[in-house]
Coordinates of N, CA and C in Angstrom, one line a residue:
Chain A
D1 N 115.1 69.9 95.3 CA 114.0 70.4 96.5 C 115.4 71.5 96.6
S2 N 115.2 72.6 96.6 CA 116.1 74.0 96.8 C 115.9 73.9 98.6
G3 N 115.0 73.7 99.6 CA 115.4 73.7 100.4 C 114.5 74.8 100.8
V4 N 113.8 75.5 100.3 CA 113.4 77.0 100.3 C 111.4 76.6 100.3
T5 N 110.9 76.6 101.6 CA 109.5 76.7 101.4 C 108.6 78.1 101.6
Q6 N 107.8 78.0 101.0 CA 107.2 78.9 100.9 C 105.8 78.4 100.8
T7 N 104.4 79.3 101.5 CA 103.2 78.6 101.9 C 102.4 80.3 102.1
P8 N 101.5 80.5 100.9 CA 100.5 78.8 100.2 C 101.3 78.7 99.2
K9 N 100.6 77.7 98.8 CA 101.1 77.2 96.9 C 100.4 78.2 96.1
H10 N 98.9 78.7 96.3 CA 98.1 79.7 95.6 C 97.4 80.4 96.6
L11 N 97.2 81.5 95.7 CA 96.6 82.5 96.6 C 94.9 83.1 95.6
I12 N 94.1 82.7 95.7 CA 93.3 83.1 94.8 C 92.1 84.7 95.9
T13 N 92.1 85.9 95.3 CA 91.6 86.7 96.5 C 91.3 88.1 95.6
A14 N 90.7 89.1 95.9 CA 89.3 89.5 95.6 C 90.5 91.0 95.6
T15 N 90.1 92.0 94.4 CA 90.7 93.4 95.0 C 90.2 94.7 96.4
G16 N 91.6 94.7 96.3 CA 90.4 95.5 97.5 C 91.6 94.9 99.1
Q17 N 91.3 93.7 99.1 CA 92.0 93.0 100.5 C 93.5 93.2 99.9
R18 N 93.9 92.2 101.4 CA 95.2 91.9 101.9 C 95.8 90.5 102.4
V19 N 96.4 90.6 101.8 CA 97.4 88.8 101.9 C 98.3 88.7 102.6
T20 N 98.9 88.2 103.4 CA 100.2 87.3 103.3 C 101.2 86.2 102.5
L21 N 102.0 86.7 102.3 CA 102.7 85.0 101.5 C 104.1 85.2 102.8
R22 N 104.2 83.4 103.3 CA 105.5 83.3 103.5 C 106.6 82.5 102.9
C23 N 107.8 83.1 103.5 CA 108.9 82.4 103.4 C 109.5 81.2 104.5
S24 N 110.0 80.5 104.2 CA 111.2 79.7 105.0 C 112.4 80.0 104.2
P25 N 113.5 80.2 104.7 CA 114.6 79.9 104.1 C 115.2 78.8 104.6
R26 N 116.0 78.7 103.7 CA 117.1 77.4 104.3 C 117.8 77.5 104.8
S27 N 117.8 76.4 105.6 CA 119.0 76.3 107.5 C 120.0 76.4 107.4
G28 N 120.2 77.5 108.1 CA 121.2 78.9 108.0 C 121.4 79.8 107.6
D29 N 120.4 79.6 106.8 CA 120.4 81.1 105.4 C 120.5 82.5 106.0
L30 N 120.8 83.3 105.8 CA 120.6 84.8 106.6 C 120.0 85.7 106.3
S31 N 119.6 85.5 104.2 CA 119.2 86.4 103.3 C 118.5 85.9 102.7
V32 N 117.5 86.5 102.6 CA 116.1 86.2 102.4 C 115.5 87.3 101.3
Y33 N 115.4 87.2 100.0 CA 114.9 87.9 99.2 C 113.5 87.6 98.8
W34 N 113.4 88.4 98.3 CA 111.6 88.5 97.5 C 111.0 89.3 96.1
Y35 N 111.0 88.3 94.8 CA 110.8 88.6 93.6 C 109.3 88.4 92.8
Q36 N 109.9 88.6 92.3 CA 108.3 89.2 91.6 C 108.0 88.7 90.4
Q37 N 107.0 87.2 89.6 CA 107.6 87.1 88.6 C 106.0 87.8 87.8
S38 N 105.8 88.4 86.8 CA 104.7 88.4 85.9 C 104.9 88.5 84.6
L39 N 104.1 89.0 83.5 CA 103.9 88.4 81.7 C 104.1 89.8 81.6
D40 N 104.4 90.9 82.5 CA 104.4 92.4 82.0 C 105.7 92.2 82.4
Q41 N 106.1 92.5 83.6 CA 107.6 92.7 83.7 C 108.6 91.9 84.1
G42 N 107.9 90.7 84.0 CA 109.3 89.3 84.0 C 110.3 89.2 85.2
L43 N 110.5 88.5 85.8 CA 111.3 88.4 87.0 C 112.2 89.6 87.6
Q44 N 111.4 90.2 88.7 CA 111.7 91.5 89.4 C 112.2 91.8 90.7
F45 N 113.4 92.0 91.4 CA 113.5 91.8 92.0 C 112.9 93.3 93.2
L46 N 112.2 92.7 94.7 CA 111.4 93.2 95.3 C 112.2 93.9 96.6
I47 N 112.7 93.1 97.3 CA 113.1 93.1 98.1 C 114.3 92.3 99.2
Q48 N 115.7 92.3 99.9 CA 115.8 91.4 100.6 C 116.4 92.4 102.5
Y49 N 116.0 91.5 103.0 CA 117.1 91.1 104.1 C 117.5 90.8 104.8
Y50 N 118.5 90.6 105.8 CA 119.5 89.9 105.8 C 119.6 90.0 107.7
N51 N 118.9 88.5 108.2 CA 119.3 88.8 109.6 C 118.2 89.8 110.3
G52 N 116.9 89.7 110.0 CA 116.2 90.6 110.6 C 116.1 91.9 110.2
E53 N 117.1 92.2 108.9 CA 117.9 94.0 108.7 C 117.4 94.4 107.7
E54 N 116.7 95.0 106.6 CA 116.3 95.8 105.7 C 117.8 96.1 104.6
R55 N 118.0 95.2 103.6 CA 119.6 95.4 103.3 C 119.5 95.6 101.7
A56 N 118.3 95.8 101.0 CA 118.0 96.8 99.5 C 116.4 96.0 99.3
K57 N 116.3 97.6 98.5 CA 114.8 97.6 97.9 C 115.0 97.8 96.3
G58 N 114.3 97.0 95.9 CA 114.1 97.0 94.2 C 112.6 97.7 94.0
N59 N 112.0 97.9 93.6 CA 110.6 98.7 92.9 C 109.3 98.1 93.6
I60 N 109.7 98.3 95.0 CA 108.6 97.6 95.9 C 107.5 98.7 95.8
L61 N 106.1 98.0 95.5 CA 105.1 99.4 95.5 C 104.9 99.0 97.3
E62 N 104.3 100.6 98.1 CA 104.3 100.8 98.7 C 103.1 100.0 99.4
R63 N 102.2 99.6 98.6 CA 101.5 99.3 99.1 C 101.8 97.3 99.9
F64 N 103.0 96.9 99.8 CA 104.2 95.6 99.7 C 104.9 96.6 100.8
S65 N 104.9 95.1 101.7 CA 105.7 95.3 102.7 C 106.0 93.6 103.7
A66 N 107.5 94.3 103.4 CA 108.0 92.1 104.3 C 108.5 93.1 105.8
Q67 N 109.1 91.5 106.2 CA 110.1 91.2 107.6 C 110.4 90.1 107.8
Q68 N 111.3 90.0 108.4 CA 112.2 88.4 109.0 C 112.5 88.6 109.9
F69 N 111.7 87.4 110.4 CA 111.3 87.9 111.7 C 112.8 86.9 112.4
P70 N 112.7 87.0 114.3 CA 114.1 86.3 114.6 C 114.5 84.5 113.9
D71 N 113.5 84.4 114.0 CA 113.5 82.7 113.2 C 114.4 82.7 112.0
L72 N 114.3 83.9 111.4 CA 114.8 84.3 109.7 C 114.2 83.8 108.4
H73 N 112.2 83.7 109.4 CA 111.7 83.5 108.6 C 111.0 84.3 107.6
S74 N 110.6 85.1 107.3 CA 110.3 86.2 106.5 C 108.6 86.0 105.8
E75 N 107.9 87.7 105.7 CA 106.1 87.4 105.3 C 106.5 88.3 104.5
L76 N 105.9 88.8 103.3 CA 105.3 89.1 102.4 C 103.8 89.8 102.4
N77 N 103.8 91.3 102.6 CA 102.5 91.3 102.9 C 101.9 92.6 102.0
L78 N 100.8 92.0 101.3 CA 100.6 92.8 100.0 C 99.2 93.5 100.4
S79 N 99.0 94.8 100.0 CA 97.4 95.2 100.5 C 96.9 95.9 99.5
S80 N 95.5 96.6 99.3 CA 94.6 97.0 98.4 C 95.2 96.6 96.8
L81 N 94.9 95.6 97.4 CA 95.7 93.9 96.4 C 94.4 95.2 94.6
E82 N 95.1 95.0 93.3 CA 95.0 95.1 92.3 C 95.0 93.9 91.4
L83 N 94.1 94.4 89.9 CA 94.5 92.8 89.7 C 95.7 92.8 88.5
G84 N 96.7 94.2 88.5 CA 97.8 93.9 88.1 C 99.0 93.6 89.0
D85 N 98.6 93.0 90.6 CA 99.4 91.5 91.8 C 99.3 91.4 91.6
S86 N 98.8 90.2 90.4 CA 98.4 88.9 89.8 C 99.7 88.6 89.2
A87 N 100.4 87.8 89.8 CA 101.9 87.3 89.7 C 102.8 85.9 90.2
L88 N 103.6 85.6 90.5 CA 104.4 84.2 90.9 C 105.2 85.4 91.5
Y89 N 105.1 84.9 93.2 CA 106.0 85.6 94.1 C 106.8 84.3 94.8
F90 N 108.2 85.0 94.3 CA 109.2 83.9 94.3 C 110.0 84.3 95.3
C91 N 110.1 83.6 96.7 CA 111.1 83.9 97.9 C 112.5 82.8 97.6
A92 N 113.8 83.5 98.5 CA 115.0 82.9 97.1 C 115.4 83.1 98.8
S93 N 117.0 82.4 99.3 CA 117.7 82.3 100.5 C 119.5 82.3 100.2
S94 N 120.6 83.0 100.5 CA 121.2 82.6 100.7 C 122.5 83.1 101.9
G95 N 123.3 82.3 101.8 CA 124.4 82.0 103.4 C 124.9 83.2 103.8
G96 N 124.9 84.5 103.0 CA 125.7 85.8 103.1 C 125.4 87.2 102.5
L97 N 125.8 88.1 102.2 CA 126.0 89.3 102.3 C 127.0 88.8 100.3
A98 N 128.0 88.6 99.7 CA 128.5 88.8 98.9 C 128.0 88.3 97.7
V99 N 128.2 88.9 97.4 CA 127.7 88.6 95.3 C 127.5 87.8 94.6
Y100 N 128.1 87.0 95.4 CA 128.7 85.7 94.1 C 127.5 84.7 94.8
N101 N 127.6 84.9 96.0 CA 126.5 83.4 96.5 C 124.6 83.5 95.8
E102 N 125.1 81.9 96.2 CA 123.8 81.4 95.5 C 122.7 81.4 96.1
Q103 N 121.7 81.9 95.3 CA 120.7 82.5 95.8 C 119.3 80.8 95.4
F104 N 119.7 80.5 96.4 CA 117.7 79.1 96.1 C 116.2 79.9 96.1
F105 N 116.0 79.2 95.3 CA 114.6 79.8 95.5 C 113.8 79.0 95.8
G106 N 112.0 79.0 95.9 CA 111.5 78.6 96.4 C 110.5 78.3 95.4
P107 N 109.7 76.9 95.4 CA 108.4 77.1 94.5 C 108.3 78.0 94.5
G108 N 107.7 79.3 95.2 CA 106.5 80.1 94.7 C 105.3 80.5 94.9
T109 N 104.6 81.5 95.3 CA 103.8 81.4 95.5 C 102.9 81.7 94.3
R110 N 101.4 81.7 93.6 CA 101.0 82.3 92.5 C 99.5 83.6 93.3
L111 N 99.6 84.0 93.2 CA 98.7 85.1 93.3 C 97.9 85.3 92.3
T112 N 96.6 85.4 92.9 CA 95.3 85.3 91.5 C 94.7 86.9 92.0
V113 N 94.4 87.7 92.1 CA 93.2 89.1 92.1 C 92.1 88.8 91.4
L114 N 91.0 88.9 92.0 CA 89.9 88.6 91.0 C 89.0 90.4 90.8
Chain B
A1 N 123.4 101.4 87.1 CA 122.2 99.8 87.3 C 123.0 98.9 86.1
Q2 N 121.9 98.0 86.6 CA 122.7 96.6 85.5 C 121.9 96.5 84.9
S3 N 122.0 95.0 83.6 CA 121.1 95.7 83.1 C 121.1 93.4 81.8
V4 N 120.3 93.1 81.6 CA 120.7 91.5 81.6 C 119.5 92.0 79.6
T5 N 119.9 91.7 78.8 CA 119.4 91.4 77.4 C 119.3 89.7 77.2
Q6 N 118.3 89.3 76.9 CA 118.5 87.8 76.2 C 117.7 87.4 74.9
L7 N 118.4 87.8 73.8 CA 117.8 87.8 72.9 C 117.2 86.5 71.8
G8 N 115.9 86.3 71.4 CA 115.2 85.1 70.9 C 113.9 85.1 72.4
S9 N 113.4 85.3 72.4 CA 112.7 84.8 73.9 C 112.3 83.2 73.5
H10 N 111.6 82.5 72.5 CA 112.0 81.4 72.4 C 112.8 80.6 71.0
V11 N 113.4 79.3 71.8 CA 114.5 78.7 71.0 C 113.7 77.2 70.3
S12 N 114.0 76.6 69.7 CA 113.6 75.5 69.4 C 114.6 74.9 68.6
V13 N 114.7 73.8 68.8 CA 116.5 72.7 69.3 C 115.5 71.3 68.7
S14 N 116.5 70.9 67.8 CA 116.3 69.2 67.5 C 117.2 68.4 68.6
E15 N 115.7 67.5 69.1 CA 116.6 66.4 70.5 C 118.4 66.2 69.5
G16 N 119.4 66.3 70.3 CA 120.9 66.3 69.9 C 121.3 67.3 69.6
A17 N 120.9 68.4 68.9 CA 121.5 69.5 68.2 C 121.9 70.4 68.9
L18 N 123.0 70.9 68.8 CA 123.1 72.1 69.5 C 122.3 73.1 70.7
V19 N 122.6 73.9 71.5 CA 121.9 74.6 72.8 C 122.7 76.1 72.6
L20 N 121.7 76.5 71.9 CA 122.9 77.9 72.1 C 121.7 79.5 72.9
L21 N 122.1 79.7 73.8 CA 120.9 80.7 73.9 C 121.8 82.0 75.0
R22 N 121.5 83.3 74.5 CA 122.4 84.5 74.3 C 121.6 85.3 75.2
C23 N 123.0 85.7 75.7 CA 122.7 87.1 77.0 C 124.2 88.0 77.0
N24 N 123.7 89.1 76.9 CA 124.4 90.4 76.8 C 123.8 91.4 78.2
Y25 N 125.4 92.1 78.7 CA 124.8 92.3 80.2 C 125.7 93.4 80.0
S26 N 124.8 94.4 81.1 CA 125.7 95.9 81.1 C 125.6 95.6 82.5
S27 N 127.0 97.0 82.9 CA 127.7 96.7 83.9 C 128.7 98.2 84.2
S28 N 128.4 98.1 85.0 CA 129.8 99.6 85.7 C 130.7 99.1 86.2
V29 N 130.4 97.8 86.6 CA 131.1 97.3 87.8 C 131.4 95.9 87.6
P30 N 132.5 95.3 87.6 CA 132.6 94.1 86.8 C 131.7 92.8 87.4
P31 N 131.0 92.1 86.9 CA 129.8 91.7 86.6 C 130.0 90.4 87.2
Y32 N 128.7 89.9 87.5 CA 128.9 88.6 88.1 C 127.9 88.0 88.1
L33 N 128.0 87.3 86.7 CA 126.9 86.4 85.7 C 126.2 85.3 86.2
F34 N 124.9 84.8 86.4 CA 124.4 83.5 86.4 C 123.4 83.4 85.6
W35 N 123.1 81.8 84.8 CA 121.9 80.7 84.4 C 121.7 80.3 85.7
Y36 N 119.6 80.7 85.5 CA 118.9 80.1 86.2 C 118.0 79.3 85.1
V37 N 117.4 78.0 85.5 CA 116.1 77.1 84.6 C 115.0 76.5 85.4
Q38 N 114.0 76.6 84.6 CA 112.8 77.1 85.0 C 112.2 76.2 84.7
Y39 N 112.0 75.2 85.2 CA 110.6 73.5 84.8 C 109.2 74.6 84.9
P40 N 108.4 74.1 84.3 CA 107.3 74.9 84.8 C 106.9 74.0 86.0
N41 N 105.8 75.0 86.9 CA 105.3 75.1 87.6 C 106.5 74.7 88.7
Q42 N 107.7 75.2 88.9 CA 109.0 75.1 89.5 C 109.3 76.4 89.9
G43 N 109.9 76.9 91.4 CA 111.0 77.6 91.2 C 112.4 77.9 90.3
L44 N 112.8 78.6 90.5 CA 114.5 78.7 90.0 C 116.1 77.6 90.4
Q45 N 116.3 76.9 89.5 CA 116.9 76.2 89.7 C 118.7 77.2 88.9
L46 N 119.7 77.7 89.5 CA 120.8 77.6 89.2 C 121.7 76.7 88.3
L47 N 122.1 76.8 87.5 CA 122.8 76.1 86.2 C 123.6 76.5 86.6
L48 N 125.0 77.7 86.8 CA 125.9 78.1 86.5 C 126.3 79.8 87.0
K49 N 127.5 79.6 87.6 CA 127.6 81.0 88.0 C 128.9 81.6 87.6
Y50 N 129.1 82.6 86.9 CA 130.8 83.5 86.8 C 131.0 84.0 87.7
T51 N 132.1 83.7 88.4 CA 132.2 85.2 89.4 C 133.6 85.8 89.1
T52 N 134.9 84.8 89.0 CA 136.2 85.6 88.7 C 136.9 84.3 87.9
G53 N 137.9 84.9 87.8 CA 138.7 83.7 87.2 C 138.1 83.2 85.9
A54 N 138.2 82.1 85.9 CA 138.2 81.0 84.2 C 136.7 81.5 83.8
T55 N 137.1 82.0 82.8 CA 135.8 82.9 81.5 C 135.4 81.8 81.1
L56 N 135.4 80.8 81.2 CA 134.4 79.3 80.7 C 134.0 78.1 81.9
V57 N 132.8 78.2 82.2 CA 132.1 78.1 83.3 C 131.5 76.6 82.4
K58 N 131.3 75.7 83.9 CA 130.5 74.7 83.5 C 129.7 74.4 85.1
G59 N 128.4 73.7 83.9 CA 127.0 73.8 85.7 C 127.2 72.6 85.1
I60 N 125.3 72.7 85.3 CA 125.0 71.1 85.6 C 124.9 70.6 84.6
N61 N 123.6 69.2 84.2 CA 123.4 68.7 83.1 C 123.6 69.1 82.1
G62 N 125.2 69.2 81.3 CA 126.3 69.2 81.0 C 126.2 70.5 80.1
F63 N 125.4 71.6 80.5 CA 125.5 73.0 80.2 C 126.6 73.8 80.9
E64 N 127.2 75.5 79.6 CA 128.4 76.0 80.0 C 128.3 77.2 79.5
A65 N 128.9 78.0 79.7 CA 128.9 79.5 79.6 C 130.3 80.3 79.5
E66 N 130.8 81.0 78.6 CA 131.4 81.8 78.7 C 131.4 83.7 78.6
F67 N 132.2 84.3 80.1 CA 131.9 85.5 79.9 C 133.3 86.0 79.0
K68 N 132.6 86.8 77.8 CA 133.7 87.2 77.0 C 133.1 88.7 77.8
K69 N 134.2 89.4 77.9 CA 134.3 90.9 78.6 C 134.3 92.1 77.4
S70 N 134.9 91.5 76.2 CA 134.5 92.3 75.1 C 133.9 92.2 74.5
E71 N 132.8 91.1 74.4 CA 131.5 91.5 74.2 C 130.3 91.5 75.2
T72 N 130.5 91.8 75.7 CA 130.2 91.9 76.9 C 128.7 90.7 77.1
S73 N 129.5 90.0 77.4 CA 128.2 88.7 76.7 C 128.6 87.6 77.4
F74 N 127.8 86.2 78.1 CA 127.5 85.0 78.4 C 126.6 84.3 78.0
H75 N 126.9 83.7 76.9 CA 125.6 82.5 76.5 C 126.1 81.2 77.0
L76 N 124.8 80.9 77.0 CA 124.7 79.7 77.7 C 124.9 78.9 76.4
T77 N 125.6 77.6 76.8 CA 125.6 76.5 75.5 C 125.5 75.1 75.9
K78 N 125.2 74.1 75.2 CA 124.6 72.5 75.8 C 125.1 71.9 74.1
P79 N 126.3 70.6 74.0 CA 126.6 70.5 72.1 C 125.6 69.6 72.1
S80 N 124.6 68.8 73.1 CA 123.7 67.8 72.4 C 122.0 68.4 73.0
A81 N 121.0 68.5 72.6 CA 120.0 68.7 73.3 C 119.1 67.9 73.2
H82 N 118.8 67.7 74.6 CA 118.2 66.7 75.4 C 116.4 66.9 76.0
M83 N 115.5 66.4 75.4 CA 114.5 66.7 75.8 C 113.9 67.0 77.2
S84 N 114.9 66.9 78.1 CA 114.3 66.7 79.4 C 115.2 68.5 79.8
D85 N 115.5 69.1 78.9 CA 116.1 70.5 78.5 C 115.0 71.4 78.2
A86 N 114.1 70.8 77.7 CA 112.8 72.1 77.8 C 112.5 72.7 79.1
A87 N 112.3 74.2 78.7 CA 112.3 74.7 80.5 C 112.6 76.2 79.9
E88 N 112.3 77.0 80.9 CA 112.8 78.6 80.2 C 114.0 78.8 81.2
Y89 N 114.8 79.6 80.6 CA 115.9 79.8 80.9 C 116.3 81.2 81.3
F90 N 117.2 81.6 82.6 CA 117.2 83.3 82.7 C 118.5 83.5 82.6
C91 N 119.5 84.1 82.3 CA 119.8 85.2 82.6 C 120.0 85.9 83.8
A92 N 121.3 86.7 84.5 CA 120.8 87.2 85.7 C 122.7 87.6 85.7
V93 N 122.3 89.1 86.4 CA 123.8 90.1 86.9 C 123.5 90.1 88.4
S94 N 124.3 90.1 88.6 CA 124.5 90.6 90.4 C 124.9 92.1 90.7
D95 N 123.2 92.6 91.2 CA 124.1 94.2 91.9 C 124.2 94.9 91.9
G96 N 124.6 95.9 92.9 CA 125.6 96.3 93.9 C 126.3 95.6 93.9
V97 N 127.6 95.7 95.7 CA 129.2 95.0 95.6 C 128.7 94.1 96.6
G98 N 127.3 93.7 97.0 CA 127.1 93.1 98.1 C 127.3 94.2 99.6
G99 N 127.4 93.9 100.6 CA 127.5 94.5 102.1 C 126.2 95.4 102.2
S100 N 126.1 96.8 102.3 CA 125.2 97.4 102.8 C 124.6 97.6 101.6
S101 N 125.0 97.4 100.6 CA 123.9 97.5 99.1 C 123.3 96.2 98.6
G102 N 123.3 95.4 99.1 CA 122.9 93.8 99.1 C 123.5 93.1 97.7
D103 N 123.1 92.6 97.1 CA 123.4 91.8 96.6 C 122.0 91.2 95.3
K104 N 121.2 92.0 95.6 CA 119.8 91.2 94.7 C 120.4 91.3 93.0
L105 N 119.3 90.7 92.1 CA 119.9 89.9 90.6 C 118.7 90.4 90.5
T106 N 119.2 91.0 88.4 CA 118.9 91.4 87.8 C 118.5 90.4 86.9
F107 N 117.2 90.1 86.1 CA 117.2 89.3 85.6 C 116.6 89.7 84.4
G108 N 116.9 88.6 83.0 CA 117.2 89.2 81.7 C 115.3 88.0 81.6
T109 N 114.8 88.2 80.2 CA 112.6 88.4 80.0 C 113.2 87.1 79.9
G110 N 113.9 86.2 79.8 CA 113.8 84.9 79.7 C 114.0 84.2 78.0
T111 N 114.0 83.1 77.8 CA 114.2 81.9 76.4 C 113.7 81.6 77.1
R112 N 112.6 80.7 75.9 CA 112.0 79.4 76.3 C 112.6 78.2 75.3
L113 N 113.0 77.3 76.1 CA 113.4 76.8 75.6 C 113.0 75.7 74.8
A114 N 112.4 75.1 73.7 CA 111.6 73.8 73.3 C 112.7 72.8 72.4
V115 N 112.3 71.6 72.6 CA 113.5 70.5 71.7 C 112.5 69.7 71.1
R116 N 112.8 69.4 70.1 CA 111.9 68.4 68.9 C 112.1 67.1 69.0
P117 N 111.6 66.0 68.7 CA 111.8 65.0 68.9 C 112.6 64.1 67.7

């Protein structure tokens, strides 16, 4: 158990809908990262937050947005869903901003868009 | 931009045999390199990491990796495979230099390791 929790574990929805994925980092970790794992594109970085502020952005679609709240939990919002958004979404957390800090991964949310 | 190439999407070894999973990286700055393992229906778990210093890095579960700058490689090895090692393995490089550039990971495409009895 990494200490990172993600809810829900599974999500099935229809095209055009909007969903919210939730992540609680390990106790004390200030950085939260979101990654998408799909068969087409592998594991891709989406976005990073540090202590409530956006720190780095990857190839995140404009239909996707995220935020980190004062209690440090984070939410990833996916809207106008398409079939291609079906993937495993991971949240990870780390203690700081150093590049060598270990990122601890949650179990993921599996999103299926029908 | 940094990138990682993992040669061999599937590797099969016999129990007790040497495990060798290949990883080559491209980086314009000194890299920080990582190997993660993913068991079915689970998240990623860190096996080992290279930051600075000793180029031979030992990790959990008997795995080790050697950073070879001249070859831009960071291959993962284990002397004797165990059935429980069957999983998917990802090599990753840290992007940026931390601070305001963030410290995202760039992953390879993964290698699925099968262990035959």
